[in-house]
Short mmCIF file of C-alpha atoms and ligand atoms in Angstrom, two decimals:
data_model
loop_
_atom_site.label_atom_id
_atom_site.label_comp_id
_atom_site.label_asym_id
_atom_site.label_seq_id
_atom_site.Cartn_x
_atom_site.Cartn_y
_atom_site.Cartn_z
CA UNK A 266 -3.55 -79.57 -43.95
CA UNK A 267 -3.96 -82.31 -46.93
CA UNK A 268 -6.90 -81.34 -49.10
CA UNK A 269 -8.82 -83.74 -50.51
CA UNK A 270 -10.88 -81.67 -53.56
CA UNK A 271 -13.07 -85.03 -54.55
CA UNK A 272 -14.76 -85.86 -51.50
CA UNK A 273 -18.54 -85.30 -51.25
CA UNK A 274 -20.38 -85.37 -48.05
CA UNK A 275 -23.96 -86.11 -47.70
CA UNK A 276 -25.57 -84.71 -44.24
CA UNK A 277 -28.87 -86.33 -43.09
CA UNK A 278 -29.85 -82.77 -41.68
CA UNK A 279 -27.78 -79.77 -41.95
CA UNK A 280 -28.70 -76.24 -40.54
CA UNK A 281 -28.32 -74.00 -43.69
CA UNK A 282 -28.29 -69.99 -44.07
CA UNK A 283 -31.30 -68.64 -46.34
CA UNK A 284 -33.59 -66.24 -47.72
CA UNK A 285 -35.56 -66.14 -44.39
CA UNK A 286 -32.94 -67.23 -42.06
CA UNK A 287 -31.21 -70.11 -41.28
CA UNK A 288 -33.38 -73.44 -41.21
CA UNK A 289 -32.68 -77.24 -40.69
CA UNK A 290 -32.63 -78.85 -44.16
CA UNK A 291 -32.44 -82.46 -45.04
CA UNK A 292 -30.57 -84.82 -47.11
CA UNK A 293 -28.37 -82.71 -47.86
CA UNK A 294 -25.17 -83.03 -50.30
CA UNK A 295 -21.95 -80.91 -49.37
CA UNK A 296 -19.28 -80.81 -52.35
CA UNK A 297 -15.92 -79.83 -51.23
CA UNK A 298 -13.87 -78.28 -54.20
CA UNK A 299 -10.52 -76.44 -54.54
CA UNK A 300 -8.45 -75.22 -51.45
CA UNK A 301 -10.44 -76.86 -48.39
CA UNK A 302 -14.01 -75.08 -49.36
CA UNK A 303 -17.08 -75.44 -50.23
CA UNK A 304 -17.88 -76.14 -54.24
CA UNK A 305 -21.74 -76.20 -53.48
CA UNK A 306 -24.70 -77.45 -51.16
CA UNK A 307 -27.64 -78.93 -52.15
CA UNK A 308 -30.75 -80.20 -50.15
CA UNK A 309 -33.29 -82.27 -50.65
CA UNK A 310 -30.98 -84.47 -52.60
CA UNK A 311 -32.71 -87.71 -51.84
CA UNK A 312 -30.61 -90.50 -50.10
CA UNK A 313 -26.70 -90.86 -50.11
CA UNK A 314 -25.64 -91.08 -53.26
CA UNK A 315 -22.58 -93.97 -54.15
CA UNK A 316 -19.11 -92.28 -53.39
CA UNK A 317 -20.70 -89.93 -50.90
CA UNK A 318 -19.29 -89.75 -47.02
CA UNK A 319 -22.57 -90.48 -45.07
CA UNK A 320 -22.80 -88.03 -41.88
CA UNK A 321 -25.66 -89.10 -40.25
CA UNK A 322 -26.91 -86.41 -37.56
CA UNK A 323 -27.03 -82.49 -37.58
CA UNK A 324 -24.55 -80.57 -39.92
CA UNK A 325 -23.87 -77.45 -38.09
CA UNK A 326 -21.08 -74.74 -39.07
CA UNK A 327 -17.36 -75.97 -37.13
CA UNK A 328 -17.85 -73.76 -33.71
CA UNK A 329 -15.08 -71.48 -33.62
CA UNK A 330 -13.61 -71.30 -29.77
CA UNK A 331 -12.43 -67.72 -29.78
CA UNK A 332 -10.39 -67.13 -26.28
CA UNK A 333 -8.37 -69.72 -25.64
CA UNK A 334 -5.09 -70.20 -22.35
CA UNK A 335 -3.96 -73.54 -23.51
CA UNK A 336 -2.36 -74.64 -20.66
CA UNK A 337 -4.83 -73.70 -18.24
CA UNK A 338 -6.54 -76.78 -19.35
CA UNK A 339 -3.76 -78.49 -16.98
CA UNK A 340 -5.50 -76.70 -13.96
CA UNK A 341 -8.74 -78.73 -14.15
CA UNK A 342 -9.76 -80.22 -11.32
CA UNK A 343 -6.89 -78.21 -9.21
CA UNK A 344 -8.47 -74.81 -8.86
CA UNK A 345 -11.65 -76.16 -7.87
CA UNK A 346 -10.29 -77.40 -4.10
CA UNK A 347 -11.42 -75.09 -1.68
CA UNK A 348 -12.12 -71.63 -2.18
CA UNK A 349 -10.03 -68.70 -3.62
CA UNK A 350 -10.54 -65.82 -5.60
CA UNK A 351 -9.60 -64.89 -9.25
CA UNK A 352 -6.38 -63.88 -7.96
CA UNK A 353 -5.57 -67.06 -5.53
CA UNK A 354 -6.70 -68.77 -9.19
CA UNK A 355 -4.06 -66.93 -11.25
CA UNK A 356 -1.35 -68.17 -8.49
CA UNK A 357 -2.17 -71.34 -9.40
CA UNK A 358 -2.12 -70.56 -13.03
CA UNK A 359 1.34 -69.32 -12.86
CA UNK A 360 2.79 -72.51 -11.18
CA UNK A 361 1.64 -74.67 -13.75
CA UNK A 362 3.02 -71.95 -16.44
CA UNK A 363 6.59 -71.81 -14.94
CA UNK A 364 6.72 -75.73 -15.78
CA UNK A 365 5.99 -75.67 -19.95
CA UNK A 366 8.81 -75.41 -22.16
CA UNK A 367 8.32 -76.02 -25.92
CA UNK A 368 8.51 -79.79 -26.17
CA UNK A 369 6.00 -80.22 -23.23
CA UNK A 370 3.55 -77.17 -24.23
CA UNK A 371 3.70 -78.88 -27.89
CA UNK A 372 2.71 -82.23 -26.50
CA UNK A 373 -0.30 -80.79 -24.32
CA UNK A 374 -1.61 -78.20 -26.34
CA UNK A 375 -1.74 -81.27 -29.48
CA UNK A 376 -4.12 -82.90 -26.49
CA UNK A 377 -6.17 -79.79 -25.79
CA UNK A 378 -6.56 -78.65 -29.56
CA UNK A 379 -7.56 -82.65 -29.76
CA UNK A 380 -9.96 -82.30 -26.98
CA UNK A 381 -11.76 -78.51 -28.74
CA UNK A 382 -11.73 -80.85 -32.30
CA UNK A 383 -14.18 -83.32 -30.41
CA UNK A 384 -16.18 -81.56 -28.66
CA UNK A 385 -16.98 -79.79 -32.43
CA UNK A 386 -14.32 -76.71 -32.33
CA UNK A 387 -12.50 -76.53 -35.72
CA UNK A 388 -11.01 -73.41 -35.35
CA UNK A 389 -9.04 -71.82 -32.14
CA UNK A 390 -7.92 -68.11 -30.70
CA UNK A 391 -5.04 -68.54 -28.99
CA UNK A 392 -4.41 -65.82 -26.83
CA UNK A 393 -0.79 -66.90 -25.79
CA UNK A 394 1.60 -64.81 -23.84
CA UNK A 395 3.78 -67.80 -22.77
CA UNK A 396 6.67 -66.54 -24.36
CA UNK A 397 9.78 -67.29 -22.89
CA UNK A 398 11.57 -69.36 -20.73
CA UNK A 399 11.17 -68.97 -16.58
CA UNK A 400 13.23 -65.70 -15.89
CA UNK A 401 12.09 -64.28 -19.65
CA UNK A 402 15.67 -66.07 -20.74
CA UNK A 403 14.77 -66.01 -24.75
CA UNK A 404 14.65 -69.64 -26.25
CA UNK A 405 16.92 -70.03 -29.37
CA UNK A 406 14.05 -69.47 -31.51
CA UNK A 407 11.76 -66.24 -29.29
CA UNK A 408 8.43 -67.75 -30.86
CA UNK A 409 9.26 -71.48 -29.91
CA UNK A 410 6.06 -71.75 -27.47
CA UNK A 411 3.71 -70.21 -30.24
CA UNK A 412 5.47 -72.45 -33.24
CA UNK A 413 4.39 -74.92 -30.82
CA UNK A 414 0.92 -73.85 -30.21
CA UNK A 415 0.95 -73.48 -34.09
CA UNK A 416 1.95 -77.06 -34.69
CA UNK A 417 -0.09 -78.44 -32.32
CA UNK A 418 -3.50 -77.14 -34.11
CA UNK A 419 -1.67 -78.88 -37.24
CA UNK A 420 -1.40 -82.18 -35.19
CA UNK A 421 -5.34 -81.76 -33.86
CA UNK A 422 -6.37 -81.15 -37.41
CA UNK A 423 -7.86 -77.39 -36.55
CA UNK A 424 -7.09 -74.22 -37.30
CA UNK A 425 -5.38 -71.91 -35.19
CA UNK A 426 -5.42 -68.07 -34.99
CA UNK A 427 -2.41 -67.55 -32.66
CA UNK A 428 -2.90 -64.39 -30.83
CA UNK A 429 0.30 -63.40 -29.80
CA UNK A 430 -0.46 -61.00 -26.99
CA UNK A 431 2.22 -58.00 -25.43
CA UNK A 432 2.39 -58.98 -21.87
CA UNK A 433 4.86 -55.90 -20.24
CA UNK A 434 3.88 -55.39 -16.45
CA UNK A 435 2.19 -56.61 -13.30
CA UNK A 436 -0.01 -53.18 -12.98
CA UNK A 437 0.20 -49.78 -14.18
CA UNK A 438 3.26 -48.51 -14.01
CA UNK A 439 4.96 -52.29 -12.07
CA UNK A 440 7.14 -54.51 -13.14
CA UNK A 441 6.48 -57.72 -14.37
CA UNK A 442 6.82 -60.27 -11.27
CA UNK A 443 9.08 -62.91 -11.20
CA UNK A 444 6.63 -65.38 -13.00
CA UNK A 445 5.54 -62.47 -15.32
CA UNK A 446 8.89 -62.21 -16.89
CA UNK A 447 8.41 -65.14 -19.35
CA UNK A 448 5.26 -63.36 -20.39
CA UNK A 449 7.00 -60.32 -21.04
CA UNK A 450 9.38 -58.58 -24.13
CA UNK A 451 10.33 -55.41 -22.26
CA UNK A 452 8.72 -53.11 -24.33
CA UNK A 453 5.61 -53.15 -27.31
CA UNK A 454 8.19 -52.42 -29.99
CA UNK A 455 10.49 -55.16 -28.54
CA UNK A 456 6.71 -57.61 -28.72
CA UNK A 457 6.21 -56.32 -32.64
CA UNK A 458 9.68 -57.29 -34.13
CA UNK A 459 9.43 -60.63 -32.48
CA UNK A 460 5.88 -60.92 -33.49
CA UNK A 461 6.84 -60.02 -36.77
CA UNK A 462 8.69 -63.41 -37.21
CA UNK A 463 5.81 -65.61 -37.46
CA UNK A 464 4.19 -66.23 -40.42
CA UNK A 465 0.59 -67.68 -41.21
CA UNK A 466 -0.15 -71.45 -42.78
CA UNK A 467 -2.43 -72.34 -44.29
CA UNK A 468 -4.24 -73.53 -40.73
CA UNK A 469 -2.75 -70.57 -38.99
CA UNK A 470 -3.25 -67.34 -39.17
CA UNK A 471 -1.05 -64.11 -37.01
CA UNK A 472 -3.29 -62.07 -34.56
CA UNK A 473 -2.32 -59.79 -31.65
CA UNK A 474 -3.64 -59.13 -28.25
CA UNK A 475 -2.90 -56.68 -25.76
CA UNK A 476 -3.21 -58.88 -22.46
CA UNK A 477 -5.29 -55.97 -20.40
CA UNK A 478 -4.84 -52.47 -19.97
CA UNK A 479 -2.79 -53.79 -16.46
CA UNK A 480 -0.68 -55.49 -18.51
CA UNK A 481 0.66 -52.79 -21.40
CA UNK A 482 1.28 -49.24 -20.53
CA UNK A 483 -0.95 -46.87 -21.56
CA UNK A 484 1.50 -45.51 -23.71
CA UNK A 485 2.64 -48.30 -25.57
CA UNK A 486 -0.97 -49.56 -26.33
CA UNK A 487 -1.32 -47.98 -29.57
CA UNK A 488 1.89 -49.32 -31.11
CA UNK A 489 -0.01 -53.20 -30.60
CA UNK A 490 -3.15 -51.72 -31.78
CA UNK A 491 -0.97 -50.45 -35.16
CA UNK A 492 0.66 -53.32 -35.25
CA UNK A 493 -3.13 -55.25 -36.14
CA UNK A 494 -3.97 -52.93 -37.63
CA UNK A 495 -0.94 -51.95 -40.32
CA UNK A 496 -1.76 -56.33 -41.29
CA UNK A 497 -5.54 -55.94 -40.95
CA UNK A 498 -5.09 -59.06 -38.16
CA UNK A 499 -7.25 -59.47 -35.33
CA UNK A 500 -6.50 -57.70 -31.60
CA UNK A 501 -7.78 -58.89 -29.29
CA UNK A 502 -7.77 -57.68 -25.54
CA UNK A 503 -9.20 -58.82 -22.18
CA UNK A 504 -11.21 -56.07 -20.83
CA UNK A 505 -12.93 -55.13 -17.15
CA UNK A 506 -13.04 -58.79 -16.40
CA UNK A 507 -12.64 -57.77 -12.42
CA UNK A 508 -13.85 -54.69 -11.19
CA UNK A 509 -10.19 -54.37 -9.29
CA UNK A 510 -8.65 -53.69 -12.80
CA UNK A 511 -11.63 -50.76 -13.38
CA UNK A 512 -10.49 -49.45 -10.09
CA UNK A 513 -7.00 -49.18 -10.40
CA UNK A 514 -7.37 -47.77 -14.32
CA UNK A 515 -9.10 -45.00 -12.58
CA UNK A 516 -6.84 -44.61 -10.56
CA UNK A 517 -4.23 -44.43 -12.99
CA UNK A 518 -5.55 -42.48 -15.71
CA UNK A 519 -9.24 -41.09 -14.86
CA UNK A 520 -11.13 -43.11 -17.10
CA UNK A 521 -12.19 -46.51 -17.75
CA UNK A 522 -10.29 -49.36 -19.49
CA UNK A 523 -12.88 -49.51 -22.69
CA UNK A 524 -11.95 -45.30 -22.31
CA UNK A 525 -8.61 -45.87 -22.45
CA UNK A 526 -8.60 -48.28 -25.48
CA UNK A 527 -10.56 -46.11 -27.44
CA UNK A 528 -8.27 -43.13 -27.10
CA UNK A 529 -5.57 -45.44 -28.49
CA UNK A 530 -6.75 -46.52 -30.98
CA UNK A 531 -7.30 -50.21 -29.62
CA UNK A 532 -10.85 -50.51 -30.58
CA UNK A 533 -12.42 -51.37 -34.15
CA UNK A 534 -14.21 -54.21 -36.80
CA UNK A 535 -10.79 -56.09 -36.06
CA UNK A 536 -11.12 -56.04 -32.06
CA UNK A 537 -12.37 -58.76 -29.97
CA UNK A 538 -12.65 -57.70 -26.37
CA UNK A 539 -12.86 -60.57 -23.89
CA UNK A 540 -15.31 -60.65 -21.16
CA UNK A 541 -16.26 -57.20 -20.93
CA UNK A 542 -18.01 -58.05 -17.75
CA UNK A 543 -17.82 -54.50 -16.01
CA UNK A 544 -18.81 -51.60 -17.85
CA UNK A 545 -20.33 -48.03 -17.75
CA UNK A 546 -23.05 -47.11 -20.32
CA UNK A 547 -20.47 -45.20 -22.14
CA UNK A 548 -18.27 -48.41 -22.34
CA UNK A 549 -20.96 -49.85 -24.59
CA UNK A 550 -21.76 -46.89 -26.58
CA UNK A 551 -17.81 -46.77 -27.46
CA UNK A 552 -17.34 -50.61 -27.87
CA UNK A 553 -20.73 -50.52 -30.31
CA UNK A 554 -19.80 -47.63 -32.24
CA UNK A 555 -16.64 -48.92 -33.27
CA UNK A 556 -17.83 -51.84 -33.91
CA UNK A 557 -15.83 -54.15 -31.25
CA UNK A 558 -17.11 -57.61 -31.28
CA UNK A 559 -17.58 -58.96 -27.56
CA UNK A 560 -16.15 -62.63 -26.50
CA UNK A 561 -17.87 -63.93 -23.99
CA UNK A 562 -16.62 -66.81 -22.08
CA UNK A 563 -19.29 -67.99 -19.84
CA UNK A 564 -17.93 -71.02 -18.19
CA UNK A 565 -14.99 -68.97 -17.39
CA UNK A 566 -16.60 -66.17 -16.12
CA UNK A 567 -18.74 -68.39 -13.96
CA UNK A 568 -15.81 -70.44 -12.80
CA UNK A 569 -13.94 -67.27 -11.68
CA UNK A 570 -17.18 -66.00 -10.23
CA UNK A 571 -16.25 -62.91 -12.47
CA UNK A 572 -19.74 -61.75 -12.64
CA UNK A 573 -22.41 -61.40 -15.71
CA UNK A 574 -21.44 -58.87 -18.32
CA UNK A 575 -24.06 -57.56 -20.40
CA UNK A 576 -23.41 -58.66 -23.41
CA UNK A 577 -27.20 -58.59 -24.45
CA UNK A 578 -27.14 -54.76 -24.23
CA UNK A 579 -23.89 -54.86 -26.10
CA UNK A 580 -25.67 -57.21 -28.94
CA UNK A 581 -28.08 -54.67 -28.80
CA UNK A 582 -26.48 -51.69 -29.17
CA UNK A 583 -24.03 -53.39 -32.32
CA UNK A 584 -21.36 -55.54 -30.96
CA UNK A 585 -20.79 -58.97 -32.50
CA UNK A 586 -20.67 -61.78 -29.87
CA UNK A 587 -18.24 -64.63 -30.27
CA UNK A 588 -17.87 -67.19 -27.28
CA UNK A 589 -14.80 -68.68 -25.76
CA UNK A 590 -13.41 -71.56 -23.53
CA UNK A 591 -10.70 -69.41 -22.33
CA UNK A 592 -9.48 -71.25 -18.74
CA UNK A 593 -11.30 -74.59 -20.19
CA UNK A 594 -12.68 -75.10 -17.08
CA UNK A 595 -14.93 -77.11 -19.63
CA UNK A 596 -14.32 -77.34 -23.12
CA UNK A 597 -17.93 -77.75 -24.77
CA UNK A 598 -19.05 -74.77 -26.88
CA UNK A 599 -22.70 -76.01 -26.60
CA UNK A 600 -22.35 -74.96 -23.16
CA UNK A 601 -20.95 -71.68 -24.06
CA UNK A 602 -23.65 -70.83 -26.37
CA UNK A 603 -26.67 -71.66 -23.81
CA UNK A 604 -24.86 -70.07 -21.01
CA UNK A 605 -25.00 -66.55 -23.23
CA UNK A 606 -28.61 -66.86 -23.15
CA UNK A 607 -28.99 -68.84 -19.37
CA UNK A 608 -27.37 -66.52 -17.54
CA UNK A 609 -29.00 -63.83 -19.01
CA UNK A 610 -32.77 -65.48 -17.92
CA UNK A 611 -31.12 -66.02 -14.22
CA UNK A 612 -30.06 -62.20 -14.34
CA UNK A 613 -33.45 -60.66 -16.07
CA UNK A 614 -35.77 -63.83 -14.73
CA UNK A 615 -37.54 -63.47 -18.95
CA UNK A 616 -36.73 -65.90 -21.07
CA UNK A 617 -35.65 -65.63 -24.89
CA UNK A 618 -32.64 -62.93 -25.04
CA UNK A 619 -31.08 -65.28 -28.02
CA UNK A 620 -32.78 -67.97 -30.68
CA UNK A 621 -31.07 -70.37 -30.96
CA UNK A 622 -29.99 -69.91 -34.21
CA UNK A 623 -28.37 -66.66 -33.29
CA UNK A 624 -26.27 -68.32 -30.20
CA UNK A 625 -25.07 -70.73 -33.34
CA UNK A 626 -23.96 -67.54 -35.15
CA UNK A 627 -21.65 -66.33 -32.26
CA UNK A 628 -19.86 -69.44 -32.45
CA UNK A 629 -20.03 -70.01 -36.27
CA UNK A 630 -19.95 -66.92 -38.54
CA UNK A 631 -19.34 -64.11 -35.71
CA UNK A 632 -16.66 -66.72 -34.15
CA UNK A 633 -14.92 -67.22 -37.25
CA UNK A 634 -14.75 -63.22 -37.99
CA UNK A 635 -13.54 -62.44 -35.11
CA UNK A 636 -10.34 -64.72 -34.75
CA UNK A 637 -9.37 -63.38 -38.40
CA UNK A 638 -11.25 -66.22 -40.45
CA UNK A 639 -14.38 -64.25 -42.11
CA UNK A 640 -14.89 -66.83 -44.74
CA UNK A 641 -15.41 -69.76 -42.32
CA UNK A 642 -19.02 -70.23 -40.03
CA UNK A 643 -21.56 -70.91 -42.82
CA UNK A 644 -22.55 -74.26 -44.66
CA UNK A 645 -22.41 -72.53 -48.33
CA UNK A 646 -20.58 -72.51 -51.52
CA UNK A 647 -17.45 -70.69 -50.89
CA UNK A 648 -17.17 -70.77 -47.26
CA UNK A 649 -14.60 -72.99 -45.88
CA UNK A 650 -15.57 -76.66 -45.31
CA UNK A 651 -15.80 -76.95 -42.08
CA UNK A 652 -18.23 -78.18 -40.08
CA UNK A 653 -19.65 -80.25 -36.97
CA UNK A 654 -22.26 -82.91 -37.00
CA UNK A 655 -24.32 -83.34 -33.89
CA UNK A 656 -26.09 -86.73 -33.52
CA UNK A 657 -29.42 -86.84 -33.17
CA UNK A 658 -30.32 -90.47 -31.55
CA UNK A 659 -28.24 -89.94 -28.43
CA UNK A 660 -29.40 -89.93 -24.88
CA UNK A 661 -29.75 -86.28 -24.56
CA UNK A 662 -30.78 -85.42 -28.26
CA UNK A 663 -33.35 -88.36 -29.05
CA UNK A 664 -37.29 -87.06 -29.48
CA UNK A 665 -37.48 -83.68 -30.75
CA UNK A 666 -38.11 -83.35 -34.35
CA UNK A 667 -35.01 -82.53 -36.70
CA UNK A 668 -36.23 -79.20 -37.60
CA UNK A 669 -36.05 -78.37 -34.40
CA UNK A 670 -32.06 -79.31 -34.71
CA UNK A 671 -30.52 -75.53 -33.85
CA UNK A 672 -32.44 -75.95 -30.44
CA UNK A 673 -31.54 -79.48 -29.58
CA UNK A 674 -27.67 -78.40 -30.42
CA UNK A 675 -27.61 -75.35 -28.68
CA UNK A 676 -30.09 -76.53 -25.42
CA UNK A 677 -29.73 -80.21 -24.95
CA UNK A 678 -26.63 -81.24 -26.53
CA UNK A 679 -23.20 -81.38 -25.42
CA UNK A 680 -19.59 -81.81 -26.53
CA UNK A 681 -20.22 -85.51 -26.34
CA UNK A 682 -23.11 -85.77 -28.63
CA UNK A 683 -20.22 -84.44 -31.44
CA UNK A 684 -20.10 -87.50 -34.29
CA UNK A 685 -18.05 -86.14 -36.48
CA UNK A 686 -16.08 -82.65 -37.13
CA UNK A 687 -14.91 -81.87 -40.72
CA UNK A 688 -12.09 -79.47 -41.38
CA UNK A 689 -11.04 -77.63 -44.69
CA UNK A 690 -12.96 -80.76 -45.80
CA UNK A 691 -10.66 -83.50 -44.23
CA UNK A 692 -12.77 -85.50 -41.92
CA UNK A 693 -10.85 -84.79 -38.29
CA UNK A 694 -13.28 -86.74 -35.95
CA UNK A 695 -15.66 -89.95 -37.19
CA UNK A 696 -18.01 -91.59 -34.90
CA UNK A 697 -16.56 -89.96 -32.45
CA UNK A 698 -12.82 -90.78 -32.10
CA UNK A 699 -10.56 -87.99 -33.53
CA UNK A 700 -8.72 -89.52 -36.37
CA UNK A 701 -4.91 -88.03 -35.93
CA UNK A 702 -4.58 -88.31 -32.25
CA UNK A 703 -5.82 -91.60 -31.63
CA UNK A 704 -6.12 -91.51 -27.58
CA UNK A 705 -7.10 -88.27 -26.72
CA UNK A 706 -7.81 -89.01 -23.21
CA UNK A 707 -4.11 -90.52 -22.71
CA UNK A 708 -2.46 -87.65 -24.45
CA UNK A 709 -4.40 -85.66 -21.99
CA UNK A 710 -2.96 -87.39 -18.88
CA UNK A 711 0.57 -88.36 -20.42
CA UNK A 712 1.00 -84.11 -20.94
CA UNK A 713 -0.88 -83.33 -17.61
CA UNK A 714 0.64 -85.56 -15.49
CA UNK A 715 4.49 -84.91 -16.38
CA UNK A 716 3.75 -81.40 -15.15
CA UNK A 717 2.47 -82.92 -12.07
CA UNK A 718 4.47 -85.11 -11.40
ZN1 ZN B 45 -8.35 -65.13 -21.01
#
């Protein structure tokens, strides 16, 4: 990622942490120093001074997108003919993964990583268990599909945290099926040397996920769970997204999935659990106490008509929130954020669960920390310069007053009210078009439609 230490930016608005909480200042000069961050921030500064970039809009911290299938972006429009379930739905998904190879999963995750950058993502959590090729044959290189996931956030100009997940079995105690074997090493030690092999950039960091407690023998969870936590990297897990996988943990072992995870050691600061949609009162007074942040992915969990998890009692009780795109049913983490606090009124039927300004935490500074990237969410000296301007004068966003900026972004706004995104403090999107993959919309369809076709 070419750094370019000279550039200033002056912001017309920009929402800014301080004393009293954050607030929408104005005129407001953004000095990008040394290694992609920020040298210093100053509002107030009167108008755009000569040699400044003029951003003219909202400055708001880059949203980080923290769950993230990219391929499932090629099942738009598909899994939305007729009816299904969240099973019928993963059928689906596995078709269109038995197609990707490296050169083709390169080419369409550059389009979807283009796609987040636009819609004001500048940093991604790859949960990728894509491994290998259909029948688990090893490519020549095991981690070719997550070098390519890695080099496509390089092409999309974001940064990636590539969250290489242990994939093992179809159940508890099944094998993997036949379309499971590319997802799978064997066994967790088998997963850790191979994961061992890929090495951070400076737009990628190493993570790892334990796909589900169906997914990784009980046994062999806390060798993943080391594994994070020997590197201090993220782990992230998805978690009780179906009450089917709560049953048949029961079943299993006698407790719940959360349960199980805690008596492994798979819970922590460092763990994200995903969805977290079905849980006992204990399962939130063990995910809080350790400290587990929560990633909700609301269009997802909609989508998959997964249910509402309750992750305002798990704010509550401690647990960071981060949000995700996960299946990118939609890709628009303005949606995300006003789902968290939508569904929530449609559950409770009162309003006001989240300000605004705290749903533009979970996808800024509680994002950020929970894909592995603790010094990137927050406009400020010393945080990583990146960042997301919304306009202001569009359609959707035109009237209010600026101050009221975090609520416009988060409750009117949408991925296509994004002007311009700013990463490591290389401009990525201007006016709208993203400035390294010229036709996002074609790359789309070129990368989609050869699986198709
Ligand atoms: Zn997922």
């Amino acid at each position: 990622m070419p750094l370019n230490p000279q550039v200033t930016y002056w912001a017309e608005h920009a929402w800014l942490p301080g004393a009293n909480g954050p607030a929408v200042e104005r005129e407001v000069l953004i000095a990008v120093g040394p290694g992609g961050r920020i040298a210093g921030v100053t509002a107030d500064s009167g108008p755009c001074p000569p040699g400044a970039v003029r951003l003219e809009g909202l400055a708001l911290p880059g949203q980080a997108n923290a769950h993230s299938h990219a391929f499932h972006r090629a099942l738009r429009g598909h899994v939305q003919v007729g009816s299904g379930t969240f099973w019928t739905w993963r059928d689906t998904m596995y078709r269109f993964a038995g197609l990707l190879d490296p050169d083709s999963y390169l080419e369409l995750a550059t389009a979807v990583y283009a796609e987040m950058a636009l819609a004001g993502i500048t940093a991604v959590g790859e949960f990728h268990y894509l491994h290998h090729a259909p029948g688990g044959v090893r490519y020549e290189d095991p981690n070719a599909m997550g070098e390519a996931l890695i080099e496509a956030a390089a092409r999309a100009g974001i940064r990636i945290t590539l969250l290489d997940t242990c994939y093992l079995s179809s159940g508890f105690g099944a094998e993997p099926t036949h379309a499971q074997q590319r997802f799978s090493d064997g066994d967790a030690e088998a997963w850790a040397v191979r994961a061992e092999a890929l090495k951070p950039r400076e737009h990628a960091r190493i993570g790892a996920a334990i796909h589900s407690v169906r997914a990784v023998p009980a046994e062999q969870l806390g060798t993943v769970a080391r594994w994070a936590r020997e590197r201090e990297a993220p782990l992230h897990v998805h978690l009780s997204e179906q009450t089917a996988e709560n049953d048949a943990c029961l079943a299993a072992h006698g407790v719940t999935p959360t349960r199980l995870l805690a008596d492994h050691g798979a819970l922590g600061p460092r763990t994200s659990a995903v969805h977290a949609t079905h849980l006992t009162e204990e399962d939130v007074r063990l995910l809080a106490s350790s400290g587990t942040t929560i990633c909700m992915c609301p269009t997802t969990e909609r989508d998959l008509a997964d249910g509402i998890g309750p992750a305002r009692a798990l704010a509550s009780a401690g647990c960071p929130i981060s949000l995700g795109s996960d299946s990118h049913a939609v890709i628009d983490p303005w949606e995300e954020a006003r789902a968290l606090e939508l569904d929530e009124r449609l559950r409770t039927r009162t309003r006001g669960h989240w300000t605004a300004n705290a749903l533009l935490r979970a996808g800024g500074e509680d994002g950020h920390a929970s894909i592995g990237w603790p010094e990137a969410g927050r406009i400020e000296a010393g945080a990583l310069a990146d960042f997301t301007v919304i306009a202001l004068d569009t359609v959707r966003t035109a009237g209010p007053p600026a101050r009221l900026g975090a609520e416009i972004a988060v409750f009117a706004a949408s991925a296509a009210d994004v002007r311009h995104v700013v990463v490591g403090g290389r401009q990525v999107v201007r006016d709208g078009a993203h400035l390294l993959v010229g036709d996002v919309p074609g790359a789309l369809a070129a990368s989609i439609g050869a699986l198709s076709s």
